Short mmCIF file of N, CA and C in Angstrom, two decimals:
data_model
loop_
_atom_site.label_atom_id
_atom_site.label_comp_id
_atom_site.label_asym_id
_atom_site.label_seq_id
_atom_site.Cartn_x
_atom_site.Cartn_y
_atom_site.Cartn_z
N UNK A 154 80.32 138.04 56.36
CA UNK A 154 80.09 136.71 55.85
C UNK A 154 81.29 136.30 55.01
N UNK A 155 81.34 135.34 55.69
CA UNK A 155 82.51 134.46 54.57
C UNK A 155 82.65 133.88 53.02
N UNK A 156 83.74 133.44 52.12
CA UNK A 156 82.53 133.00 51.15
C UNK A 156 83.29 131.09 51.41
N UNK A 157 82.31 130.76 50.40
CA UNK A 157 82.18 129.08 50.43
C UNK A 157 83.43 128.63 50.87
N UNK A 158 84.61 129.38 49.87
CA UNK A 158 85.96 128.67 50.18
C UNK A 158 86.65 128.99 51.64
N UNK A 159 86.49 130.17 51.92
CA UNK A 159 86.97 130.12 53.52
C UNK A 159 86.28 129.52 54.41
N UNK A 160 85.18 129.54 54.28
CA UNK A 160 84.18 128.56 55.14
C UNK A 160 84.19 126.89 55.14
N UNK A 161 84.61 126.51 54.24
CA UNK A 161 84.61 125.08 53.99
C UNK A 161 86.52 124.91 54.76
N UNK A 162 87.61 125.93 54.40
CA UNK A 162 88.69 125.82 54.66
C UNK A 162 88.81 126.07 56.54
N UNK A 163 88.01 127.03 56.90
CA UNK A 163 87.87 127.12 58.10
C UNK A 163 87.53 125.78 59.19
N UNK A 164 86.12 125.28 58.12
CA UNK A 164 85.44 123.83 58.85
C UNK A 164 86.62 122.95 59.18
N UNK A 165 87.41 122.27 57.57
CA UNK A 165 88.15 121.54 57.55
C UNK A 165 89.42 122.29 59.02
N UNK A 166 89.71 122.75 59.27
CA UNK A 166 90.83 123.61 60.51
C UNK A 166 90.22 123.16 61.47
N UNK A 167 88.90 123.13 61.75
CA UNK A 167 88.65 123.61 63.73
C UNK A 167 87.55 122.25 63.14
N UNK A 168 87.37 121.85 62.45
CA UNK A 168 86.24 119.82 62.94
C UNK A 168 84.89 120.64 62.98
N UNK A 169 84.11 119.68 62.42
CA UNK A 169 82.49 120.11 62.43
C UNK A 169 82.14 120.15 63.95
N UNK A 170 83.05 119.59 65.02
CA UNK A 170 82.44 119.56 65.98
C UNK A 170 82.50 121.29 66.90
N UNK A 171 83.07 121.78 66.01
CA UNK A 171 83.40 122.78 66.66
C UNK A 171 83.50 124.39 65.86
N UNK A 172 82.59 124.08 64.68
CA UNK A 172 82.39 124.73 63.21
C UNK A 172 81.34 125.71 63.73
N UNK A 173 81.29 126.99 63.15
CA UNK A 173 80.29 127.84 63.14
C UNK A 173 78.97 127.05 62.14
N UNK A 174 77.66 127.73 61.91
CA UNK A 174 76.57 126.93 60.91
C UNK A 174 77.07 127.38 59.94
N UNK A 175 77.60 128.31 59.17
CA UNK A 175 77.65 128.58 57.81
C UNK A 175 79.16 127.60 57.26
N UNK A 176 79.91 127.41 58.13
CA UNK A 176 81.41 126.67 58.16
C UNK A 176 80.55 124.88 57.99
N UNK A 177 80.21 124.71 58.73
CA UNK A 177 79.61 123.55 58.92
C UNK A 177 78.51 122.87 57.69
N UNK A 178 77.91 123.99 57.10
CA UNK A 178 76.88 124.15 55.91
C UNK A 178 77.48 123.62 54.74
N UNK A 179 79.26 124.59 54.81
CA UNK A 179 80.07 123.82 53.71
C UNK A 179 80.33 122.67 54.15
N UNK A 180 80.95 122.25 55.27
CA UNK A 180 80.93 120.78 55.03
C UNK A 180 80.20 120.00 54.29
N UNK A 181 78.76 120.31 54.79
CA UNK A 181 77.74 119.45 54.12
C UNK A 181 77.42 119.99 52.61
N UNK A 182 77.76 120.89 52.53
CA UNK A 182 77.60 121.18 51.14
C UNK A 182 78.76 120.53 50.13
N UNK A 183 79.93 120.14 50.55
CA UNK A 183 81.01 119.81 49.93
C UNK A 183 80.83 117.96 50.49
N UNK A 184 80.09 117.73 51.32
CA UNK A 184 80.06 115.95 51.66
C UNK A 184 78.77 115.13 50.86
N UNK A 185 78.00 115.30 51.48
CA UNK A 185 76.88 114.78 51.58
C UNK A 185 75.52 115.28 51.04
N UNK A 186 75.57 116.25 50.35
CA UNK A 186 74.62 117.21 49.46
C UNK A 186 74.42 116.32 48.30
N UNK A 187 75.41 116.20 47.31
CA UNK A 187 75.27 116.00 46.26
C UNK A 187 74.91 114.35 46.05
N UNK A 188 75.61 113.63 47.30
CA UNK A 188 74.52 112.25 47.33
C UNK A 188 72.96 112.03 47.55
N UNK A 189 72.87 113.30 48.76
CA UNK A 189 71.11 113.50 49.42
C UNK A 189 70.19 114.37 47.79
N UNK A 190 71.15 115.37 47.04
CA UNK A 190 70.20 115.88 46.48
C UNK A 190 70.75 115.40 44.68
N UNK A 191 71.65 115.44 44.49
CA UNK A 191 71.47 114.41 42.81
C UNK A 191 72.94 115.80 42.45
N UNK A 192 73.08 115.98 41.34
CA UNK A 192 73.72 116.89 40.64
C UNK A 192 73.52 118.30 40.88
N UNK A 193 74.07 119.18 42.34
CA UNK A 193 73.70 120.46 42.15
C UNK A 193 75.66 120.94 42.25
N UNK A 194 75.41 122.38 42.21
CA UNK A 194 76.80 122.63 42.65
C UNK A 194 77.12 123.34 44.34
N UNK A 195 77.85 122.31 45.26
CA UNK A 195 77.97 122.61 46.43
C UNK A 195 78.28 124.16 46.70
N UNK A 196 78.67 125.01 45.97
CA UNK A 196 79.04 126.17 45.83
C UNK A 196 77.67 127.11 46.12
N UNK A 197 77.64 126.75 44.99
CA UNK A 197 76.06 127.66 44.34
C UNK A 197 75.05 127.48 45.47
N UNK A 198 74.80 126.12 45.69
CA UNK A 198 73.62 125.97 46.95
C UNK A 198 74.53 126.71 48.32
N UNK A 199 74.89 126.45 48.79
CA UNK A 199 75.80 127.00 49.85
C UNK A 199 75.35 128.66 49.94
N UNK A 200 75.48 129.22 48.98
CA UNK A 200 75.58 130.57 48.25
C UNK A 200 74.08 131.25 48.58
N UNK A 201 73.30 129.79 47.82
CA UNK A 201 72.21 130.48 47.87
C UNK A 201 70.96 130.52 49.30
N UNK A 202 71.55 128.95 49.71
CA UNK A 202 71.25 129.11 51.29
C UNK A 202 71.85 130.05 52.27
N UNK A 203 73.16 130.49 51.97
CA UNK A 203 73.06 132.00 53.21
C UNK A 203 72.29 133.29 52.62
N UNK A 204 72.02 133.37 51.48
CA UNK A 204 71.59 134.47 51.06
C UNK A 204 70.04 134.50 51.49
N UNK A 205 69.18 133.51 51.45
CA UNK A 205 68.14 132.91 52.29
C UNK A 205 68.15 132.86 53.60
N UNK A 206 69.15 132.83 54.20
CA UNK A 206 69.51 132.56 55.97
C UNK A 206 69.20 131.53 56.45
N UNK A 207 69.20 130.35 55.11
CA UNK A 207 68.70 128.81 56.14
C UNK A 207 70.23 128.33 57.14
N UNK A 208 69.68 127.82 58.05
CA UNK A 208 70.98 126.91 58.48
C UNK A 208 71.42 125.56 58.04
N UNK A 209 72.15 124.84 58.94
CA UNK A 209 72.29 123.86 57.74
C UNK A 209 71.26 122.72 58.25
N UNK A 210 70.68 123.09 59.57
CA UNK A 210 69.83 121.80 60.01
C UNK A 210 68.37 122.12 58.46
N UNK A 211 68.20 123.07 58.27
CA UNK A 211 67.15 123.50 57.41
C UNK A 211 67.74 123.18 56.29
N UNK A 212 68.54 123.23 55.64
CA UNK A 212 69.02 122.90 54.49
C UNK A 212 68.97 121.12 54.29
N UNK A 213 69.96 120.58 55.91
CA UNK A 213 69.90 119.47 55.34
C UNK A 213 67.70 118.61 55.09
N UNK A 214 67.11 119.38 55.74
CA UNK A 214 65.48 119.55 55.96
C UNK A 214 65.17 119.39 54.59
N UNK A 215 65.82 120.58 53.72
CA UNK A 215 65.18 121.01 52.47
C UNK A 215 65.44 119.62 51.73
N UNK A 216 66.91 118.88 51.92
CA UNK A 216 67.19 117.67 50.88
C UNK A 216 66.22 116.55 51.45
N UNK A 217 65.89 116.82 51.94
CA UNK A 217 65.32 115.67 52.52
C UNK A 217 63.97 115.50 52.12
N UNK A 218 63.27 116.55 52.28
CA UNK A 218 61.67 116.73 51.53
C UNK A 218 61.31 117.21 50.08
N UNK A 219 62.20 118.05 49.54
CA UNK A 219 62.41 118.65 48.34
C UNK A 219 63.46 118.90 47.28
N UNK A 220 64.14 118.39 46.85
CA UNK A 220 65.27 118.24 46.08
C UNK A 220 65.46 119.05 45.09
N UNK A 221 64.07 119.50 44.32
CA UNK A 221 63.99 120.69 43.36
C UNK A 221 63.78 121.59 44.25
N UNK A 222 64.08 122.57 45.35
CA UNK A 222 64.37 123.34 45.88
C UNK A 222 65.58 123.58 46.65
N UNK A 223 66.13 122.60 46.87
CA UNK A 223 67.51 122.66 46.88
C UNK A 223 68.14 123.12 45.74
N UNK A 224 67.93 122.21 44.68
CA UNK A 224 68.67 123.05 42.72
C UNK A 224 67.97 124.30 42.75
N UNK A 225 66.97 124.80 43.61
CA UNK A 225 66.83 126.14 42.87
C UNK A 225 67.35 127.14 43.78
N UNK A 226 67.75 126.58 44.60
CA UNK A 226 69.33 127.56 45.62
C UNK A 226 70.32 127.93 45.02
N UNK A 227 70.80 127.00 43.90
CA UNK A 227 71.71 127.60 43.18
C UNK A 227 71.08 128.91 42.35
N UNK A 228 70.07 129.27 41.92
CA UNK A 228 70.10 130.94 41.14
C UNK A 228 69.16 131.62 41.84
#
């Protein structure tokens, strides 16, 4: 497993269209997270969703229905 920063550096190289899920996860963890879920840290959630094994279709799931479970990805 990669961590956040190679994964987000990897995404940005090869295009979401063509990103592994955990590469792709940072994208969305570094885009569009912190508008869908309020103040978390793209890092930390990222972190704490592979350690969970969500993907990112489930993650982006989680912002969508639950927002205090997204912040509690970070610990």
């Amino acid at each position: 497993m990669s961590t956040y920063t190679e994964a987000l550096a990897a995404a940005r190289t090869v295009g979401a269209a063509h990103a592994r899920d955990e590469q792709e996860m940072a994208l969305f963890c570094a885009g569009p997270l912190q508008t869908l879920a309020g103040a978390v840290s793209p890092q930390l959630v990222w972190e704490g969703a592979q350690r969970r094994g969500l993907t990112t279709q489930d993650l982006a799931a989680l912002c969508a229905r639950d927002k205090a479970a997204v912040a509690d990805l970070q610990w």
